[in-house]
Short mmCIF file of C-alpha atoms in Angstrom, two decimals:
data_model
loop_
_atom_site.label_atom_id
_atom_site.label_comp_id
_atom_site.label_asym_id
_atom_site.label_seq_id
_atom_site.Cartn_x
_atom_site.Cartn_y
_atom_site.Cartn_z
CA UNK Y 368 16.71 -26.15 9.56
CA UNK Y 369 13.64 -28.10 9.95
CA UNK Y 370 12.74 -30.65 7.39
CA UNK Y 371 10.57 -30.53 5.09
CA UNK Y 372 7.71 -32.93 4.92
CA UNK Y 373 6.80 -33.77 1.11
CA UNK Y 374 2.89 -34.67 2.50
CA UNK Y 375 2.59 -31.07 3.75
CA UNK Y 376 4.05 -29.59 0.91
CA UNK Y 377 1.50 -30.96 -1.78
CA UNK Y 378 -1.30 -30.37 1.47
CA UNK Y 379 -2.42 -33.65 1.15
CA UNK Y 380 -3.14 -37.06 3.12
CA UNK Y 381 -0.25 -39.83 3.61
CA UNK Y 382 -2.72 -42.21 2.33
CA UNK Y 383 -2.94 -40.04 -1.22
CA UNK Y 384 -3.02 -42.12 -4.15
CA UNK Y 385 -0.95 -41.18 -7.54
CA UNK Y 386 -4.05 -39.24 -9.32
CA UNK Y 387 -4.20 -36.69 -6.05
CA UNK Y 388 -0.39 -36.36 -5.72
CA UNK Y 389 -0.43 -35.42 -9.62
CA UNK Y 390 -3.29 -32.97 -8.82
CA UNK Y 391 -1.84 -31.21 -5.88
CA UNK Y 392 0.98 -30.95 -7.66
CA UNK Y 393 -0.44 -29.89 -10.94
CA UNK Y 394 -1.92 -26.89 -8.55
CA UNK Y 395 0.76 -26.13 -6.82
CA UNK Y 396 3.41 -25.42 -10.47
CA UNK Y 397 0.09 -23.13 -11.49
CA UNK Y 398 -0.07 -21.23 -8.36
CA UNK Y 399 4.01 -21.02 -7.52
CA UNK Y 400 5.62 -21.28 -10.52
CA UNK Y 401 8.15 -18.51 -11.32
CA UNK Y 402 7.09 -17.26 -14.54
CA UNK Y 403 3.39 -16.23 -12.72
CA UNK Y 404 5.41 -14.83 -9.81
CA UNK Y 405 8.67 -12.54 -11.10
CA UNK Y 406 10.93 -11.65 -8.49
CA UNK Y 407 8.94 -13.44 -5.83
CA UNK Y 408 11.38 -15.25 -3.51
CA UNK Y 409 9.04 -17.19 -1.60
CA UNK Y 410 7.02 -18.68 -4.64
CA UNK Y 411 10.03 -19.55 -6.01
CA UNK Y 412 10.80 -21.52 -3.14
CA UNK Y 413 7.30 -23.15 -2.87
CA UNK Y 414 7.87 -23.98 -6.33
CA UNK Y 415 10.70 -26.16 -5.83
CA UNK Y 416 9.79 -27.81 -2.57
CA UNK Y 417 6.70 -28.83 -4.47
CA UNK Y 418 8.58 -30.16 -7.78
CA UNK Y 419 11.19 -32.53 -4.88
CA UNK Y 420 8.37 -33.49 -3.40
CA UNK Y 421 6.33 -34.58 -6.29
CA UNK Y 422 9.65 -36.38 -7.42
CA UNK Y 423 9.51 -38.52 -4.31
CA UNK Y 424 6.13 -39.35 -3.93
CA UNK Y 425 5.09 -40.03 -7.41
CA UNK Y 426 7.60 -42.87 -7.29
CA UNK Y 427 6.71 -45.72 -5.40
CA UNK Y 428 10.10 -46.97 -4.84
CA UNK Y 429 11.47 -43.28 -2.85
CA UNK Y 430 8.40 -42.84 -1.90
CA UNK Y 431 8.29 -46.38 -0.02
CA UNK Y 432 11.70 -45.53 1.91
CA UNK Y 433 11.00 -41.61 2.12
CA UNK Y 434 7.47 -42.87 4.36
CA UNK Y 435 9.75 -45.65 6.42
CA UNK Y 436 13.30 -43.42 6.66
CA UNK Y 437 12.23 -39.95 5.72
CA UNK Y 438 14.37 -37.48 3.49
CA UNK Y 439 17.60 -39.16 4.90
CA UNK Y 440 16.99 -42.32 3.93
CA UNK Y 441 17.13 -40.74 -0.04
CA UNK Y 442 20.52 -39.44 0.36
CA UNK Y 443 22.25 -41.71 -1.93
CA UNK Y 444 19.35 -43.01 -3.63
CA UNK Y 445 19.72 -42.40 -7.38
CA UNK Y 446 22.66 -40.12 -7.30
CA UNK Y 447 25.42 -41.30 -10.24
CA UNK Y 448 22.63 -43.08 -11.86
CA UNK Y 449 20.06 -40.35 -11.05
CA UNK Y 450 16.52 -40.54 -11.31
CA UNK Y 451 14.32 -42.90 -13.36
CA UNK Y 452 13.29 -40.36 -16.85
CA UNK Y 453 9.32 -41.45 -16.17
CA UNK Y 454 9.41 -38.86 -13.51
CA UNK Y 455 11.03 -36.30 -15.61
CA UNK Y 456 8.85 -37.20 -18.66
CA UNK Y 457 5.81 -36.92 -15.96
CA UNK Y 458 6.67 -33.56 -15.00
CA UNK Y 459 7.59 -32.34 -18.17
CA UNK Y 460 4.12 -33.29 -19.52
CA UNK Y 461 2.32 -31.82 -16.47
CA UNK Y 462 4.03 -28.53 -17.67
CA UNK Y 463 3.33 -29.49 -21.43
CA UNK Y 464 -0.53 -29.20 -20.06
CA UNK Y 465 -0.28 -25.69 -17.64
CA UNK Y 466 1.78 -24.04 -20.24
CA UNK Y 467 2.16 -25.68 -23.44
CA UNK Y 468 5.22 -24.46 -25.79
CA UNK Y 469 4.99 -21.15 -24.17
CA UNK Y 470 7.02 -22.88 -21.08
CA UNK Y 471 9.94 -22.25 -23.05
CA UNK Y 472 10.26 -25.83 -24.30
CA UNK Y 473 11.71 -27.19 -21.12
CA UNK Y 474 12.91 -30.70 -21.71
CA UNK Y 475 12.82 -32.89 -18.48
CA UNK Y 476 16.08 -35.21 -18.52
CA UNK Y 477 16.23 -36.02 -21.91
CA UNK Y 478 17.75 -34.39 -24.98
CA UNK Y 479 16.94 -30.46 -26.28
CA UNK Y 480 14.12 -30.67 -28.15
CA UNK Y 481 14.52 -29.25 -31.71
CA UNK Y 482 12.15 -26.77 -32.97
CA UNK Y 483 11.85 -23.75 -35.32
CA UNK Y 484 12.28 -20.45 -32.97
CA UNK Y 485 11.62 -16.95 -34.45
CA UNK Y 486 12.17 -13.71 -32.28
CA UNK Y 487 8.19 -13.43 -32.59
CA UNK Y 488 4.91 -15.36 -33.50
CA UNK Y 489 3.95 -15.79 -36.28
CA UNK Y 490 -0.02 -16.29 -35.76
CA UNK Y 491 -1.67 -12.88 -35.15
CA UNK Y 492 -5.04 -12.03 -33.63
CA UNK Y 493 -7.10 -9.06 -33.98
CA UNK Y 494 -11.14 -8.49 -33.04
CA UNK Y 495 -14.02 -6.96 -35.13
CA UNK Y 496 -16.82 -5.96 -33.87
CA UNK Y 497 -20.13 -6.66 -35.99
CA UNK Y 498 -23.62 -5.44 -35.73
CA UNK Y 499 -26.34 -8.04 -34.23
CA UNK Y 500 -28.07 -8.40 -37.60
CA UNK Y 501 -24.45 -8.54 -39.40
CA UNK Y 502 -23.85 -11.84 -37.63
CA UNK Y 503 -27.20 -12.84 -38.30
CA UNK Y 504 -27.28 -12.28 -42.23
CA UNK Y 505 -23.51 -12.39 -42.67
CA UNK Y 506 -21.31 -9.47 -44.10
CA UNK Y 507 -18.41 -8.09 -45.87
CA UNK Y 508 -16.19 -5.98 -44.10
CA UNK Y 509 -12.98 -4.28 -44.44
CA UNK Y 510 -10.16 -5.14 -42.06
CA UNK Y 511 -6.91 -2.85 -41.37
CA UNK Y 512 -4.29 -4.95 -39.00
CA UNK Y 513 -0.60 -4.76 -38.23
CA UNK Y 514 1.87 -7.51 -38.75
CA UNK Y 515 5.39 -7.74 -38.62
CA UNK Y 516 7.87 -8.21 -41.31
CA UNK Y 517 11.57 -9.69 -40.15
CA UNK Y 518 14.24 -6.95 -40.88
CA UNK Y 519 16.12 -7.48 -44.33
CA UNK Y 520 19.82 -5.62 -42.69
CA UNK Y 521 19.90 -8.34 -40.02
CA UNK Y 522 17.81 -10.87 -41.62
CA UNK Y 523 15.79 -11.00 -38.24
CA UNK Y 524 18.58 -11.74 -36.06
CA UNK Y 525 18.25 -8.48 -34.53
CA UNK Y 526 22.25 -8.00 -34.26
CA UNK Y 527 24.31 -5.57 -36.20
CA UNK Y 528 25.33 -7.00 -39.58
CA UNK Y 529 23.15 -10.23 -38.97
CA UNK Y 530 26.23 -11.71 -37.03
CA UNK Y 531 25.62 -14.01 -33.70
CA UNK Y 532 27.40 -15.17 -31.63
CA UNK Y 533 27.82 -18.41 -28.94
CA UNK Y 534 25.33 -17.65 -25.96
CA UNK Y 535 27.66 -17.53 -22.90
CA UNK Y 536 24.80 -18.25 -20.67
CA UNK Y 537 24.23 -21.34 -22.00
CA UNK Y 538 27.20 -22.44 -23.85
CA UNK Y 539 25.34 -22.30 -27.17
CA UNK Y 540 23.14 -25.53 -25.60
CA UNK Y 541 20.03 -23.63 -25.28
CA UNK Y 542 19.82 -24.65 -22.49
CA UNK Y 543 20.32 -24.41 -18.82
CA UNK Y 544 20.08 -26.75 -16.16
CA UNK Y 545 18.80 -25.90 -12.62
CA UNK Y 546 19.22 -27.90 -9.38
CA UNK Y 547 16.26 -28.25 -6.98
CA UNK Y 548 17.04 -29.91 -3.86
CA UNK Y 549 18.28 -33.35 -5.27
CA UNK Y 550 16.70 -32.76 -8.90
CA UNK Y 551 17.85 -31.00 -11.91
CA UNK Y 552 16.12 -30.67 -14.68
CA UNK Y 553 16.90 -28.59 -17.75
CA UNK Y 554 15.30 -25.79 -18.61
CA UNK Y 555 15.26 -23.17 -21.68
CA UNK Y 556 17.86 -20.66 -21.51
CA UNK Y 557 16.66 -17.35 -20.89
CA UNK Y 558 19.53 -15.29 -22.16
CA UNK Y 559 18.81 -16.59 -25.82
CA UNK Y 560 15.32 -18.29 -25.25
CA UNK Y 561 16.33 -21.51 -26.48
CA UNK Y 562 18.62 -20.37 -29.97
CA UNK Y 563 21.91 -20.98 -28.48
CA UNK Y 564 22.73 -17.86 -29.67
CA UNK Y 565 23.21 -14.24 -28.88
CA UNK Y 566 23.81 -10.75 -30.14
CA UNK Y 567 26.90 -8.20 -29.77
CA UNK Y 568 25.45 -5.09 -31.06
CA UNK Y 569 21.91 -4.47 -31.98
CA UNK Y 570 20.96 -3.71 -35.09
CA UNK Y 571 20.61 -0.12 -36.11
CA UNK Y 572 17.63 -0.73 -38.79
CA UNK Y 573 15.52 -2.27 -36.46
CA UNK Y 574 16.73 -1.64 -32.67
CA UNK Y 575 17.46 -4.95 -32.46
CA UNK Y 576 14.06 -6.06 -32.64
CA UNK Y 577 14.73 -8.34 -36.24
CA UNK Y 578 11.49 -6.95 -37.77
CA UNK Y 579 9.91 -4.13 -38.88
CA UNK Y 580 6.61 -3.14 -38.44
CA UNK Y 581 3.88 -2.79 -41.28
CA UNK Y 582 -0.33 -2.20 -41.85
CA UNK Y 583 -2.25 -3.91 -44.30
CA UNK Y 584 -6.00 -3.97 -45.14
CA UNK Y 585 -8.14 -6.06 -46.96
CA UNK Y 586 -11.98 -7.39 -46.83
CA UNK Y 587 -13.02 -10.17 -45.24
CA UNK Y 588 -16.37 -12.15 -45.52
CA UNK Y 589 -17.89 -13.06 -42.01
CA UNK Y 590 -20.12 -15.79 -42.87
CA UNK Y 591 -23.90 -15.68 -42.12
CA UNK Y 592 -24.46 -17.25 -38.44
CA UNK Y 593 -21.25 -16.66 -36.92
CA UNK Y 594 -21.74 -16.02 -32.74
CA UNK Y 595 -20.01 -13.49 -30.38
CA UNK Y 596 -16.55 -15.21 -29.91
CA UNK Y 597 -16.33 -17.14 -32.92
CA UNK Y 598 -13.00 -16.98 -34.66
CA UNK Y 599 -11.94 -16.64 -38.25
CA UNK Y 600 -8.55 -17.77 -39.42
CA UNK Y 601 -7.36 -16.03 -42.51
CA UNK Y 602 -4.20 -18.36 -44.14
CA UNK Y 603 -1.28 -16.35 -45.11
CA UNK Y 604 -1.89 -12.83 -43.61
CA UNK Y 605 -0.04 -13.17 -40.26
CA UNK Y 606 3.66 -12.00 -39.09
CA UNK Y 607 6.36 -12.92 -41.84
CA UNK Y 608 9.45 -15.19 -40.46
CA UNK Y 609 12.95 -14.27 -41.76
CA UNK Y 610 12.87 -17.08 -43.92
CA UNK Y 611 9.64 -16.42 -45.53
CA UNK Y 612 7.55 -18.23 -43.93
CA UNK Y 613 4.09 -16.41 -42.93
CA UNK Y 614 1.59 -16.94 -39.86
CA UNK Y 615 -1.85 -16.89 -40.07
CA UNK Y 616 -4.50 -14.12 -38.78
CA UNK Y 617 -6.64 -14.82 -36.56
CA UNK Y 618 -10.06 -12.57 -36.57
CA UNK Y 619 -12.07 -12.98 -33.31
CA UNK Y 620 -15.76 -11.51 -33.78
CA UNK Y 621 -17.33 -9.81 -31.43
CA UNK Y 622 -21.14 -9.28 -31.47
CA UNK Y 623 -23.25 -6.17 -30.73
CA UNK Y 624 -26.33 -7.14 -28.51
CA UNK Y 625 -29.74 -5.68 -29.68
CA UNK Y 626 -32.46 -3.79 -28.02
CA UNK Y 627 -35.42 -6.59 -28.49
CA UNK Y 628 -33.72 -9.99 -29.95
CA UNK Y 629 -31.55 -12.02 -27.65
CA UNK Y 630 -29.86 -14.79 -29.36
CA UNK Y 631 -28.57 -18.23 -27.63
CA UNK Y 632 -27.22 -20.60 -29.33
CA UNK Y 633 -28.97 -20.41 -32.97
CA UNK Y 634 -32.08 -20.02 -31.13
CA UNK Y 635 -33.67 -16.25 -31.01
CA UNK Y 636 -36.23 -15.19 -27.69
CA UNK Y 637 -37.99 -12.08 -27.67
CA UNK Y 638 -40.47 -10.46 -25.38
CA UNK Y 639 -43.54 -9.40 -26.28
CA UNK Y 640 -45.99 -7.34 -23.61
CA UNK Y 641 -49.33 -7.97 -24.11
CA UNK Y 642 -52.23 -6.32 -21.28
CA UNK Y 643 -54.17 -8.39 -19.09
CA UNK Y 644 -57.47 -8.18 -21.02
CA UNK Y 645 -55.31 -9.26 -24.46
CA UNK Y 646 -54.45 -12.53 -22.58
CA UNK Y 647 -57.49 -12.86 -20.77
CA UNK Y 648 -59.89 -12.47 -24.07
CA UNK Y 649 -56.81 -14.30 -26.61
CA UNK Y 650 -56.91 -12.93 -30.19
CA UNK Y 651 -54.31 -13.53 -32.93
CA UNK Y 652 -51.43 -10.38 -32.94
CA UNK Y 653 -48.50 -9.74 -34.68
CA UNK Y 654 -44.77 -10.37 -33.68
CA UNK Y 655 -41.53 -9.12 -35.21
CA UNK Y 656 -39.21 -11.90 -36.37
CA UNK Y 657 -35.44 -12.02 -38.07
CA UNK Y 658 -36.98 -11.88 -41.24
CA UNK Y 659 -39.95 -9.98 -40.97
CA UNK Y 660 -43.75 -10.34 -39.14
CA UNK Y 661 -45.25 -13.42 -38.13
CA UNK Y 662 -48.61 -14.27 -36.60
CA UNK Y 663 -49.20 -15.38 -33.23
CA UNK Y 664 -52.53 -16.62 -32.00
CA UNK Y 665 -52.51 -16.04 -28.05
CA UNK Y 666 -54.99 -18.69 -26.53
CA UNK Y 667 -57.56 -17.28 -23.89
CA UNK Y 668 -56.03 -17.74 -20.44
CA UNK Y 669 -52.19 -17.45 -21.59
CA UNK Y 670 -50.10 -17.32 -18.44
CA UNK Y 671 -47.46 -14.52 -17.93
CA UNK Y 672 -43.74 -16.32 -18.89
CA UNK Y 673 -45.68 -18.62 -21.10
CA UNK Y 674 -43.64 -19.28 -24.30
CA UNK Y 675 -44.24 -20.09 -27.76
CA UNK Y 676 -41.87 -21.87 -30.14
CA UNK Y 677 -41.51 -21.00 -34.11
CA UNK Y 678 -39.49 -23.56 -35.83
CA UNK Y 679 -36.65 -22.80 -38.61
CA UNK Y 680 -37.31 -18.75 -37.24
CA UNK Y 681 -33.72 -18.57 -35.46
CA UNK Y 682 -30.49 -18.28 -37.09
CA UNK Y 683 -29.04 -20.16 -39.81
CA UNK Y 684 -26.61 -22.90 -38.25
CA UNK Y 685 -22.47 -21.17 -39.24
CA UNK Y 686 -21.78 -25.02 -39.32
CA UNK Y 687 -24.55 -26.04 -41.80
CA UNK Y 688 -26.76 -28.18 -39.29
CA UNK Y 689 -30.04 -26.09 -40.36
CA UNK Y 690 -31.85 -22.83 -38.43
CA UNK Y 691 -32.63 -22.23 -34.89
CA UNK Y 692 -35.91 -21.26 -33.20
CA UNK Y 693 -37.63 -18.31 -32.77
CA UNK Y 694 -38.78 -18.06 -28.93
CA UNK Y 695 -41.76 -15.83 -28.21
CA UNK Y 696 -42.39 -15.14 -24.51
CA UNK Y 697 -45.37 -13.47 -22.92
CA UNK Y 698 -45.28 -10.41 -20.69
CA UNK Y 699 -48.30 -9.29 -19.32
CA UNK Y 700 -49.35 -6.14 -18.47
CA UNK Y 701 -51.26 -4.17 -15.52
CA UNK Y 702 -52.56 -0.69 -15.74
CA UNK Y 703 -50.73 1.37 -12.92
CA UNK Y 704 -53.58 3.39 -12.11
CA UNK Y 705 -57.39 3.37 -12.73
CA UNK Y 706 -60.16 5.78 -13.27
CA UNK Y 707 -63.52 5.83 -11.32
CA UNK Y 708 -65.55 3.95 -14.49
CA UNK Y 709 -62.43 1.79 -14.94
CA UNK Y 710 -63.02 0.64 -11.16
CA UNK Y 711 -66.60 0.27 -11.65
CA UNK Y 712 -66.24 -1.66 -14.76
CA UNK Y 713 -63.25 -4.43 -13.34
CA UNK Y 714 -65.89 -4.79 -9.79
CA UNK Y 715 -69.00 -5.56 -11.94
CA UNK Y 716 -66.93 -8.06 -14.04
CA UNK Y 717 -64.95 -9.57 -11.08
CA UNK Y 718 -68.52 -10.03 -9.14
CA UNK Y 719 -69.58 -11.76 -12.94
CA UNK Y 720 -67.16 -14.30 -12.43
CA UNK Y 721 -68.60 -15.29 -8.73
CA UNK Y 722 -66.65 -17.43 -6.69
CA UNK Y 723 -64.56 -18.06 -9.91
CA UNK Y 724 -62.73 -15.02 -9.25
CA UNK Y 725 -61.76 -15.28 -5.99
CA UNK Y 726 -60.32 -18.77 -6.34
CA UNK Y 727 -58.00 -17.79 -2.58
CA UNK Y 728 -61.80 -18.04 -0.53
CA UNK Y 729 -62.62 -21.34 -1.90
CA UNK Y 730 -58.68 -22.33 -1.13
CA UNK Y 731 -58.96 -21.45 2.19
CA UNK Y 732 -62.33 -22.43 3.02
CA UNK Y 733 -60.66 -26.28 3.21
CA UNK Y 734 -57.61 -25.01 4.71
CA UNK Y 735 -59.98 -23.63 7.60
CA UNK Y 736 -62.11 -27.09 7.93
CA UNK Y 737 -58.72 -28.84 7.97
CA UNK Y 738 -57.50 -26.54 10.46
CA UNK Y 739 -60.48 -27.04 12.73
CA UNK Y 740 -59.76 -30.98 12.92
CA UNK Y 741 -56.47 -30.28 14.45
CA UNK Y 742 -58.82 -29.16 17.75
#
């Protein structure tokens, strides 16, 4: 069987320093790691060549004799006394950042970590979608969720009568412990997810779930401001734990776009088309705004794209740091098709302008001379 080399697993240089190592390995866990690829053989495998290699050559003692004996010149190293608990409390943190508790709580080396475990969570999140101008202005609205409520009969055990017993998985530890190559680490039990404990016979009431199922409504006030995205958290309205205790609801808002205002930020733009003789002549119009019409005075000359800025005419900040802007931009306008008079008319004005409007001839007219020289 051919021997693996650590450098190739991680796909990186034998001159790496630690902060690459970490990073190919960081990469590697993410792509490989079993919980992203069920029943995949091969990723599993991937997986744990890249954890034993990341063991070696994050330590600069193994990884000193790894790069001047190879992998035989470990065999010994460590074992009895096995491995120093920075590396374990490195890779445990690594996972801490890919997966956070939802990694099952696995505890690198050291002791099982204690910490409250329910059959569920208890933070909920739902989405409501509001209207453009609802966000804007702010609204009331009524909210109908479900949550879950732990079963009374089995007091959210999910077994018949309440009653658990020892996990024979894991011994009632919580955990197991897995060997990779020459490393074990420990790793949450996946026959009881971490309790220690397990159930007989499900319970009747509930399937075996340990909770029950209910709807609730009630209204909630989504403040004047708020932006697609934005989440509200509502105290005291999520799942309910066994003993009592209650999660929290999340609400995540979700904006309708409208047909003329496009909002960034707290800022507001809108379009507004105006024809070629409007810019050309200037004049003062009038422009829709968030809270009614506002005047605009468009300067002679105003270039298509050209914007104009109204201050404190955007949305009201949802943290309280004052109002956006209100962004006018110019579009201007050409008549597809023209009549006979409408022909005559444009010639007799363009020839008014003389050379003036055919600034391209006087443009080129240097271009030409320049041109010339080069003979």
């Amino acid at each position: 069987m051919t021997e693996l080399d650590y450098y190739e697993v991680l796909e990186i240089s034998k001159d790496a320093d630690k902060s690459t190592i970490k990073k190919a390995y960081r990469k590697m866990a993410m792509k490989y790691h079993p919980d992203k690829n069920p029943d995949d053989s091969e990723a599993e495998d991937r997986f744990k060549a890249a954890n034993e290699a990341y063991q070696v050559l994050s330590d600069d003692e193994k990884r000193a004799i790894y790069d001047r004996y190879g992998k035989a010149g470990l065999e010994g190293h460590g074992q009895g006394g096995g491995f120093s608990s920075a590396g374990f409390d490195d890779l445990s943190s690594i996972f801490e950042e890919m997966f956070g508790s939802a990694f099952g709580g696995a505890d690198f080396g050291g002791g099982r970590r204690q910490r409250k475990s329910y059959n569920y969570n208890l933070d909920i999140g739902i989405e409501v979608e509001v209207e453009f101008n609802e966000a804007i202005f702010g609204v009331t609205k009524d909210v109908t969720y479900k949550y879950k409520d732990a079963c009374d009969t089995c007091k959210g055990t999910g077994a018949k009568d309440g009653k658990l017993s020892t996990c024979s998985t894991c011994q009632g530890q919580g955990q197991v412990h897995i060997r990779q190559g020459f490393m074990t680490f420990a790793q949450t039990c996946p026959h009881c997810q971490g309790t220690g404990e397990s159930k007989a016979q499900n319970c009747k009431k509930c399937s075996g779930t340990g909770y029950h199922e209910k709807e609730d409504s009630f209204e909630v006030s989504i403040p004047e401001g708020i932006n697609d995205g934005n989440r509200i958290r509502v105290s005291n309205r999520g799942n309910i734990a066994p003993d009592g205790t209650r999660g929290d609801l999340y609400i995540q808002i979700s904006v309708k776009e409208d047909s003329h205002f496009i909002r960034n930020g707290d800022d507001i733009y809108i379009e507004v088309p105006l024809f070629f003789t409007q810019v050309a002549l200037g004049g003062n119009i009038k422009i829709p705004s968030l809270r009614g019409e506002l005047d605009l005075e468009i300067p002679a000359g105003t270039k298509d794209k050209e914007q104009f800025k109204f201050r404190g005419e955007g949305v009201k900040s949802v943290q309280g740091y004052g109002k956006g802007d209100l962004i006018v931009q110019i579009k201007i306008t050409y008549p597809k098709s023209l009549n006979k008079e409408q022909k005559e008319l444009l010639t007799k004005l363009q020839e008014s302008f003389g050379i003036e409007s055919k600034p391209h001839e006087s443009s080129f007219e240097s271009m030409f001379d320049k041109v010339k020289k080069w003979f």
